[in-house]
């Protein structure tokens, strides 16, 4: 009840009521998951206003009091990132703490990269090189691998002088297994499962085929090979967004796979280019990088033209990023700049998001 009262106060922009309800919730139910949700909601309400003095205490409480919750790494990152942006003296310590507390989080490569940038700022080029090399070696398909490789190319060559403080620090971190390979060649049992699914699909029983494959991906020993089959089936019925979701769910470590360790078809399904002609045409007209725009669409809607942002009512392929862009564009205003001849916000690839 208190949590929903807090949400109501937030919606009404009643800051005093929101904070009062959170204080009451914290006193009575300090370990309740609802308190975590409330802390997260209040922190986010101040985050969108860029009020770091107010949002930091709430994010800090999130990761300190609920360190094992899936939200904890994100909450810690919000604080660490804020301190890095403002170049506060403890930014390096917070980025290192991010790695110590949450070595398996999605923000681990980001923490490594910005530790490298801070090392460069301090003219500690050997430590910067250690952080960048860690990213290049262990996160082969991440954005930060690309920019780390560029930074390494700009660093002057230096003679090896033994382990740096950065090397010693990295050895202390309990990173999970990262760069890895997977076997996409079906075993006899997996091959039988794939054959049954294909027979069902050929008989028009796509739903049964999907159930067959989902079970194998969830409970048997070759989820990557089965995920590839599921994604291929989705692609054949012109559902690239579903293909991406299958790969994200059943081959969730795909960003750690070396490119040459998976079939070419796997990567084409994971990073598709539907609506390519429209995308390239409008990108050229507006002097945009078509691959950047494709990456934006993939991240925000997975190429689902029916995607919606329930809070903003924006619809279409780029629903969330356009609404959230700090440059101040709304979804429709940016869309209209890219498509001056089109009006309305119909959720179709041609009229929405490209």
CSV table of C-alpha atoms in Angstrom, one decimal:
chain,number,residue,atom,x,y,z
A,1,UNK,CA,0.0,0.0,0.0
A,2,UNK,CA,2.8,2.4,0.9
A,3,UNK,CA,4.6,1.7,-2.3
A,4,UNK,CA,1.5,2.5,-4.4
A,5,UNK,CA,0.9,5.6,-2.4
A,6,UNK,CA,4.5,6.7,-3.2
A,7,UNK,CA,3.9,6.1,-6.9
A,8,UNK,CA,0.7,8.1,-6.7
A,9,UNK,CA,2.6,11.0,-5.1
A,10,UNK,CA,5.3,10.7,-7.8
A,11,UNK,CA,2.8,10.9,-10.5
A,12,UNK,CA,1.2,14.0,-8.9
A,13,UNK,CA,4.7,15.5,-8.6
A,14,UNK,CA,4.2,15.7,-4.8
A,15,UNK,CA,7.8,15.5,-3.7
A,16,UNK,CA,7.1,16.0,0.0
A,17,UNK,CA,4.5,13.2,0.0
A,18,UNK,CA,6.7,10.9,-2.0
A,19,UNK,CA,9.7,11.4,0.4
A,20,UNK,CA,7.5,11.1,3.5
A,21,UNK,CA,6.0,7.8,2.3
A,22,UNK,CA,9.4,6.5,1.4
A,23,UNK,CA,10.7,7.3,4.9
A,24,UNK,CA,7.7,5.5,6.4
A,25,UNK,CA,8.3,2.5,4.2
A,26,UNK,CA,12.0,2.4,5.1
A,27,UNK,CA,11.3,2.5,8.8
A,28,UNK,CA,8.6,-0.2,8.8
A,29,UNK,CA,9.8,-2.5,6.0
A,30,UNK,CA,13.6,-1.8,5.6
A,31,UNK,CA,14.3,-5.2,3.9
A,32,UNK,CA,11.1,-5.4,1.8
A,33,UNK,CA,11.5,-5.6,-2.0
A,34,UNK,CA,8.9,-2.9,-2.2
A,35,UNK,CA,11.3,-0.6,-0.4
A,36,UNK,CA,13.9,-1.3,-3.1
A,37,UNK,CA,11.3,-0.6,-5.8
A,38,UNK,CA,10.4,2.7,-4.0
A,39,UNK,CA,14.1,3.7,-3.7
A,40,UNK,CA,14.6,3.0,-7.4
A,41,UNK,CA,11.5,4.9,-8.4
A,42,UNK,CA,12.4,8.0,-6.3
A,43,UNK,CA,16.0,7.9,-7.6
A,44,UNK,CA,14.8,7.7,-11.2
A,45,UNK,CA,12.5,10.7,-10.7
A,46,UNK,CA,15.4,12.8,-9.7
A,47,UNK,CA,17.7,11.3,-12.3
A,48,UNK,CA,15.5,12.6,-15.2
A,49,UNK,CA,16.0,16.1,-13.7
A,50,UNK,CA,19.7,15.5,-13.5
A,51,UNK,CA,19.5,16.3,-9.8
A,52,UNK,CA,22.5,14.2,-8.7
A,53,UNK,CA,22.6,15.6,-5.2
A,54,UNK,CA,19.1,14.0,-4.6
A,55,UNK,CA,19.3,10.8,-6.6
A,56,UNK,CA,22.6,9.6,-5.4
A,57,UNK,CA,21.5,8.8,-1.8
A,58,UNK,CA,18.6,6.7,-3.1
A,59,UNK,CA,20.7,4.8,-5.6
A,60,UNK,CA,23.4,4.3,-2.8
A,61,UNK,CA,20.7,2.8,-0.5
A,62,UNK,CA,19.6,0.5,-3.3
A,63,UNK,CA,23.0,-1.2,-3.8
A,64,UNK,CA,24.1,-1.1,-0.2
A,65,UNK,CA,20.9,-2.5,1.4
A,66,UNK,CA,20.0,-4.8,-1.5
A,67,UNK,CA,23.4,-5.8,-2.8
A,68,UNK,CA,22.2,-9.2,-4.2
A,69,UNK,CA,19.3,-7.8,-6.1
A,70,UNK,CA,19.6,-7.5,-9.9
A,71,UNK,CA,19.0,-3.8,-9.7
A,72,UNK,CA,22.0,-3.3,-7.4
A,73,UNK,CA,24.7,-3.2,-10.2
A,74,UNK,CA,22.7,-0.5,-12.1
A,75,UNK,CA,22.2,1.6,-9.0
A,76,UNK,CA,25.9,1.5,-8.2
A,77,UNK,CA,26.7,2.4,-11.8
A,78,UNK,CA,24.5,5.4,-11.7
A,79,UNK,CA,26.5,6.8,-8.8
A,80,UNK,CA,29.9,5.9,-10.2
A,81,UNK,CA,29.0,7.4,-13.6
A,82,UNK,CA,27.8,10.6,-12.0
A,83,UNK,CA,31.1,10.9,-10.1
A,84,UNK,CA,33.1,10.2,-13.2
A,85,UNK,CA,31.2,12.9,-15.2
A,86,UNK,CA,31.9,15.4,-12.6
A,87,UNK,CA,35.5,14.2,-12.2
A,88,UNK,CA,35.1,13.8,-8.4
A,89,UNK,CA,38.1,12.6,-6.5
A,90,UNK,CA,36.5,9.3,-5.7
A,91,UNK,CA,35.4,8.4,-9.2
A,92,UNK,CA,38.2,5.9,-9.7
A,93,UNK,CA,37.4,4.2,-6.4
A,94,UNK,CA,33.8,3.9,-7.3
A,95,UNK,CA,34.6,2.4,-10.7
A,96,UNK,CA,36.9,-0.1,-9.1
A,97,UNK,CA,34.2,-0.9,-6.5
A,98,UNK,CA,31.8,-1.5,-9.4
A,99,UNK,CA,34.1,-4.2,-10.6
A,100,UNK,CA,34.7,-5.7,-7.2
A,101,UNK,CA,31.1,-5.9,-6.2
A,102,UNK,CA,29.6,-6.6,-9.6
A,103,UNK,CA,32.2,-8.2,-11.9
A,104,UNK,CA,29.6,-9.9,-14.0
A,105,UNK,CA,27.4,-6.8,-14.6
A,106,UNK,CA,26.8,-5.3,-18.0
A,107,UNK,CA,28.6,-2.2,-16.9
A,108,UNK,CA,31.9,-4.0,-16.2
A,109,UNK,CA,33.4,-3.1,-19.6
A,110,UNK,CA,32.3,0.5,-19.1
A,111,UNK,CA,33.9,0.7,-15.7
A,112,UNK,CA,37.2,-0.7,-17.2
A,113,UNK,CA,37.1,1.8,-20.0
A,114,UNK,CA,36.6,4.9,-17.8
A,115,UNK,CA,39.3,3.7,-15.4
A,116,UNK,CA,41.5,3.7,-18.5
A,117,UNK,CA,40.4,7.3,-19.4
A,118,UNK,CA,41.1,8.4,-15.8
A,119,UNK,CA,44.5,6.8,-16.0
A,120,UNK,CA,45.2,8.6,-19.2
A,121,UNK,CA,44.2,11.9,-17.6
A,122,UNK,CA,46.6,11.2,-14.8
A,123,UNK,CA,49.4,10.4,-17.4
A,124,UNK,CA,49.5,6.8,-16.1
A,125,UNK,CA,49.6,5.3,-19.6
A,126,UNK,CA,50.7,1.9,-18.6
A,127,UNK,CA,47.6,1.5,-16.4
A,128,UNK,CA,45.5,2.9,-19.1
A,129,UNK,CA,46.9,0.3,-21.5
A,130,UNK,CA,46.2,-2.5,-19.0
A,131,UNK,CA,42.5,-1.5,-18.7
A,132,UNK,CA,42.0,-1.2,-22.5
A,133,UNK,CA,43.8,-4.5,-23.2
A,134,UNK,CA,41.5,-6.2,-20.7
A,135,UNK,CA,38.5,-5.0,-22.6
A,136,UNK,CA,39.9,-5.8,-26.1
A,137,UNK,CA,40.8,-9.3,-24.9
A,138,UNK,CA,37.7,-10.2,-22.9
A,139,UNK,CA,34.8,-8.3,-24.4
A,140,UNK,CA,35.2,-8.8,-28.2
A,141,UNK,CA,31.8,-7.6,-29.4
A,142,UNK,CA,31.2,-4.7,-27.0
A,143,UNK,CA,31.1,-1.1,-28.0
A,144,UNK,CA,33.9,-0.4,-25.4
A,145,UNK,CA,36.1,-2.9,-27.3
A,146,UNK,CA,36.0,-0.7,-30.4
A,147,UNK,CA,36.8,2.5,-28.5
A,148,UNK,CA,39.4,0.8,-26.4
A,149,UNK,CA,41.2,-0.4,-29.5
A,150,UNK,CA,41.2,3.1,-30.8
A,151,UNK,CA,42.6,4.5,-27.6
A,152,UNK,CA,45.3,1.8,-27.6
A,153,UNK,CA,46.3,2.8,-31.2
A,154,UNK,CA,46.8,6.4,-30.0
A,155,UNK,CA,48.9,5.5,-27.0
A,156,UNK,CA,52.7,5.7,-27.4
A,157,UNK,CA,54.6,2.5,-27.4
A,158,UNK,CA,56.2,1.7,-24.1
A,159,UNK,CA,58.7,-0.9,-22.9
A,160,UNK,CA,57.3,-3.6,-20.6
A,161,UNK,CA,58.3,-2.6,-17.0
A,162,UNK,CA,56.4,-5.4,-15.2
A,163,UNK,CA,52.9,-5.5,-13.7
A,164,UNK,CA,51.3,-2.2,-13.0
A,165,UNK,CA,48.9,-1.3,-10.2
A,166,UNK,CA,46.1,-1.8,-12.7
A,167,UNK,CA,47.3,-5.3,-13.6
A,168,UNK,CA,47.5,-6.2,-9.9
A,169,UNK,CA,44.0,-4.8,-9.3
A,170,UNK,CA,42.5,-6.7,-12.2
A,171,UNK,CA,43.9,-10.0,-10.9
A,172,UNK,CA,41.9,-9.5,-7.7
A,173,UNK,CA,38.6,-9.2,-9.5
A,174,UNK,CA,36.5,-12.4,-9.7
A,175,UNK,CA,35.5,-12.0,-13.3
A,176,UNK,CA,33.2,-14.7,-14.7
A,177,UNK,CA,34.2,-16.6,-17.7
A,178,UNK,CA,34.0,-14.1,-20.5
A,179,UNK,CA,35.4,-14.6,-24.0
A,180,UNK,CA,34.3,-18.1,-25.0
A,181,UNK,CA,33.3,-20.3,-27.8
A,182,UNK,CA,30.2,-22.5,-28.3
A,183,UNK,CA,29.6,-25.6,-30.4
A,184,UNK,CA,27.0,-24.9,-33.1
A,185,UNK,CA,27.4,-28.3,-34.7
A,186,UNK,CA,24.3,-30.2,-33.5
A,187,UNK,CA,24.9,-33.4,-31.5
A,188,UNK,CA,22.9,-36.5,-32.5
A,189,UNK,CA,20.2,-35.7,-29.9
A,190,UNK,CA,20.0,-32.0,-30.8
A,191,UNK,CA,19.9,-32.9,-34.5
A,192,UNK,CA,16.8,-35.2,-33.8
A,193,UNK,CA,15.2,-32.3,-32.0
A,194,UNK,CA,15.8,-29.9,-34.8
A,195,UNK,CA,14.5,-32.4,-37.4
A,196,UNK,CA,11.3,-32.9,-35.4
A,197,UNK,CA,10.8,-29.1,-35.2
A,198,UNK,CA,11.4,-28.7,-38.9
A,199,UNK,CA,8.8,-31.5,-39.7
A,200,UNK,CA,6.2,-29.7,-37.5
A,201,UNK,CA,6.9,-26.4,-39.2
A,202,UNK,CA,6.7,-27.9,-42.7
A,203,UNK,CA,3.2,-29.2,-41.7
A,204,UNK,CA,2.2,-25.7,-40.7
A,205,UNK,CA,2.5,-26.4,-37.0
A,206,UNK,CA,4.8,-23.5,-36.2
A,207,UNK,CA,3.6,-23.2,-32.6
A,208,UNK,CA,4.3,-26.8,-31.9
A,209,UNK,CA,7.7,-26.5,-33.5
A,210,UNK,CA,8.5,-23.6,-31.3
A,211,UNK,CA,7.5,-25.4,-28.2
A,212,UNK,CA,9.8,-28.3,-29.2
A,213,UNK,CA,12.7,-26.0,-29.6
A,214,UNK,CA,12.1,-23.9,-26.6
A,215,UNK,CA,12.1,-26.9,-24.4
A,216,UNK,CA,15.5,-28.0,-25.9
A,217,UNK,CA,17.0,-24.6,-25.5
A,218,UNK,CA,15.9,-24.4,-21.9
A,219,UNK,CA,16.7,-27.8,-20.7
A,220,UNK,CA,19.2,-29.6,-23.0
A,221,UNK,CA,22.9,-29.1,-23.6
A,222,UNK,CA,23.1,-27.1,-26.8
A,223,UNK,CA,21.0,-23.9,-26.3
A,224,UNK,CA,23.0,-21.9,-28.8
A,225,UNK,CA,22.4,-24.3,-31.7
A,226,UNK,CA,18.7,-24.5,-30.8
A,227,UNK,CA,18.5,-20.7,-30.4
A,228,UNK,CA,19.9,-20.3,-33.9
A,229,UNK,CA,17.1,-22.6,-35.2
A,230,UNK,CA,14.4,-20.7,-33.3
A,231,UNK,CA,15.8,-17.4,-34.7
A,232,UNK,CA,15.9,-18.8,-38.2
A,233,UNK,CA,12.3,-19.8,-38.0
A,234,UNK,CA,11.3,-16.4,-36.7
A,235,UNK,CA,13.2,-14.7,-39.6
A,236,UNK,CA,11.5,-16.8,-42.2
A,237,UNK,CA,8.1,-15.5,-41.0
A,238,UNK,CA,9.5,-11.9,-41.1
A,239,UNK,CA,9.8,-11.4,-37.4
A,240,UNK,CA,13.3,-10.1,-36.9
A,241,UNK,CA,12.4,-8.8,-33.5
A,242,UNK,CA,11.5,-12.3,-32.3
A,243,UNK,CA,14.7,-13.7,-33.7
A,244,UNK,CA,16.7,-11.2,-31.7
A,245,UNK,CA,14.7,-12.1,-28.6
A,246,UNK,CA,15.3,-15.8,-29.0
A,247,UNK,CA,19.1,-15.2,-29.3
A,248,UNK,CA,19.2,-12.9,-26.3
A,249,UNK,CA,17.3,-15.4,-24.2
A,250,UNK,CA,18.9,-18.7,-25.1
A,251,UNK,CA,22.3,-17.5,-26.3
A,252,UNK,CA,22.6,-14.7,-23.8
A,253,UNK,CA,26.4,-14.7,-23.8
A,254,UNK,CA,26.6,-13.9,-27.5
A,255,UNK,CA,28.4,-10.6,-27.0
A,256,UNK,CA,31.3,-12.6,-25.5
A,257,UNK,CA,31.6,-14.9,-28.5
A,258,UNK,CA,34.5,-14.3,-30.9
A,259,UNK,CA,33.0,-13.4,-34.3
A,260,UNK,CA,34.6,-16.3,-36.1
A,261,UNK,CA,33.4,-18.8,-33.5
A,262,UNK,CA,29.7,-18.6,-34.6
A,263,UNK,CA,28.1,-19.2,-38.0
A,264,UNK,CA,27.6,-16.1,-40.2
A,265,UNK,CA,23.9,-16.7,-40.1
A,266,UNK,CA,24.0,-16.3,-36.3
A,267,UNK,CA,25.3,-12.8,-36.5
A,268,UNK,CA,23.0,-11.8,-39.3
A,269,UNK,CA,20.0,-12.8,-37.2
A,270,UNK,CA,21.4,-11.2,-34.0
A,271,UNK,CA,22.1,-7.9,-35.9
A,272,UNK,CA,19.6,-7.8,-38.8
A,273,UNK,CA,18.9,-5.0,-41.2
A,274,UNK,CA,15.2,-5.1,-42.1
A,275,UNK,CA,13.8,-2.1,-43.9
A,276,UNK,CA,17.4,-1.6,-45.2
A,277,UNK,CA,16.5,0.3,-48.3
A,278,UNK,CA,14.3,2.8,-46.4
A,279,UNK,CA,16.9,3.1,-43.7
A,280,UNK,CA,19.7,3.9,-46.1
A,281,UNK,CA,17.6,6.3,-48.1
A,282,UNK,CA,16.5,8.4,-45.2
A,283,UNK,CA,19.9,8.2,-43.5
A,284,UNK,CA,21.5,9.5,-46.7
A,285,UNK,CA,19.0,12.3,-47.0
A,286,UNK,CA,19.6,13.4,-43.4
A,287,UNK,CA,23.4,12.8,-43.4
A,288,UNK,CA,23.1,10.1,-40.7
A,289,UNK,CA,25.2,7.0,-40.4
A,290,UNK,CA,22.7,4.1,-41.4
A,291,UNK,CA,24.5,1.6,-39.2
A,292,UNK,CA,24.3,4.0,-36.2
A,293,UNK,CA,20.6,4.4,-36.8
A,294,UNK,CA,20.2,0.6,-37.2
A,295,UNK,CA,22.0,0.1,-33.9
A,296,UNK,CA,19.7,2.6,-32.2
A,297,UNK,CA,16.6,0.8,-33.6
A,298,UNK,CA,17.9,-2.6,-32.5
A,299,UNK,CA,18.6,-1.4,-29.0
A,300,UNK,CA,15.3,0.4,-28.5
A,301,UNK,CA,12.7,-1.7,-30.3
A,302,UNK,CA,14.5,-4.7,-31.8
A,303,UNK,CA,13.1,-3.7,-35.2
A,304,UNK,CA,9.5,-4.2,-33.9
A,305,UNK,CA,7.4,-1.5,-35.7
A,306,UNK,CA,4.6,-2.0,-33.2
A,307,UNK,CA,6.8,-1.2,-30.2
A,308,UNK,CA,5.4,1.4,-27.8
A,309,UNK,CA,6.6,3.5,-25.0
A,310,UNK,CA,3.7,3.5,-22.5
A,311,UNK,CA,4.8,6.6,-20.7
A,312,UNK,CA,5.4,8.9,-23.7
A,313,UNK,CA,2.9,7.3,-26.1
A,314,UNK,CA,5.7,7.3,-28.7
A,315,UNK,CA,5.4,4.4,-31.1
A,316,UNK,CA,7.6,2.7,-33.7
A,317,UNK,CA,11.1,1.5,-34.2
A,318,UNK,CA,13.1,4.1,-32.2
A,319,UNK,CA,10.5,4.7,-29.5
A,320,UNK,CA,12.7,5.0,-26.3
A,321,UNK,CA,15.9,6.5,-27.4
A,322,UNK,CA,14.3,9.4,-29.3
A,323,UNK,CA,12.2,10.3,-26.3
A,324,UNK,CA,15.1,10.1,-24.0
A,325,UNK,CA,17.7,12.0,-26.1
A,326,UNK,CA,19.3,14.8,-24.2
A,327,UNK,CA,19.3,17.0,-27.3
A,328,UNK,CA,15.6,17.7,-26.6
A,329,UNK,CA,14.1,16.0,-29.6
A,330,UNK,CA,10.8,14.3,-29.3
A,331,UNK,CA,10.1,11.2,-31.2
A,332,UNK,CA,7.8,12.9,-33.7
A,333,UNK,CA,9.9,16.0,-34.1
A,334,UNK,CA,13.0,14.0,-35.0
A,335,UNK,CA,11.0,11.6,-37.2
A,336,UNK,CA,9.6,14.6,-39.0
A,337,UNK,CA,13.0,16.1,-39.5
A,338,UNK,CA,14.0,12.8,-41.1
A,339,UNK,CA,10.8,12.5,-43.1
A,340,UNK,CA,9.6,16.1,-43.8
A,341,UNK,CA,7.1,14.8,-46.3
A,342,UNK,CA,5.3,12.5,-43.9
A,343,UNK,CA,2.8,13.3,-41.1
A,344,UNK,CA,1.2,11.5,-38.2
A,345,UNK,CA,2.8,8.8,-36.0
A,346,UNK,CA,1.5,5.6,-37.6
A,347,UNK,CA,3.4,2.6,-36.3
A,348,UNK,CA,4.7,1.4,-39.6
A,349,UNK,CA,8.4,1.0,-40.7
A,350,UNK,CA,7.9,3.5,-43.5
A,351,UNK,CA,6.2,6.2,-41.5
A,352,UNK,CA,7.7,5.6,-38.0
A,353,UNK,CA,11.2,5.6,-36.9
A,354,UNK,CA,13.1,5.6,-40.2
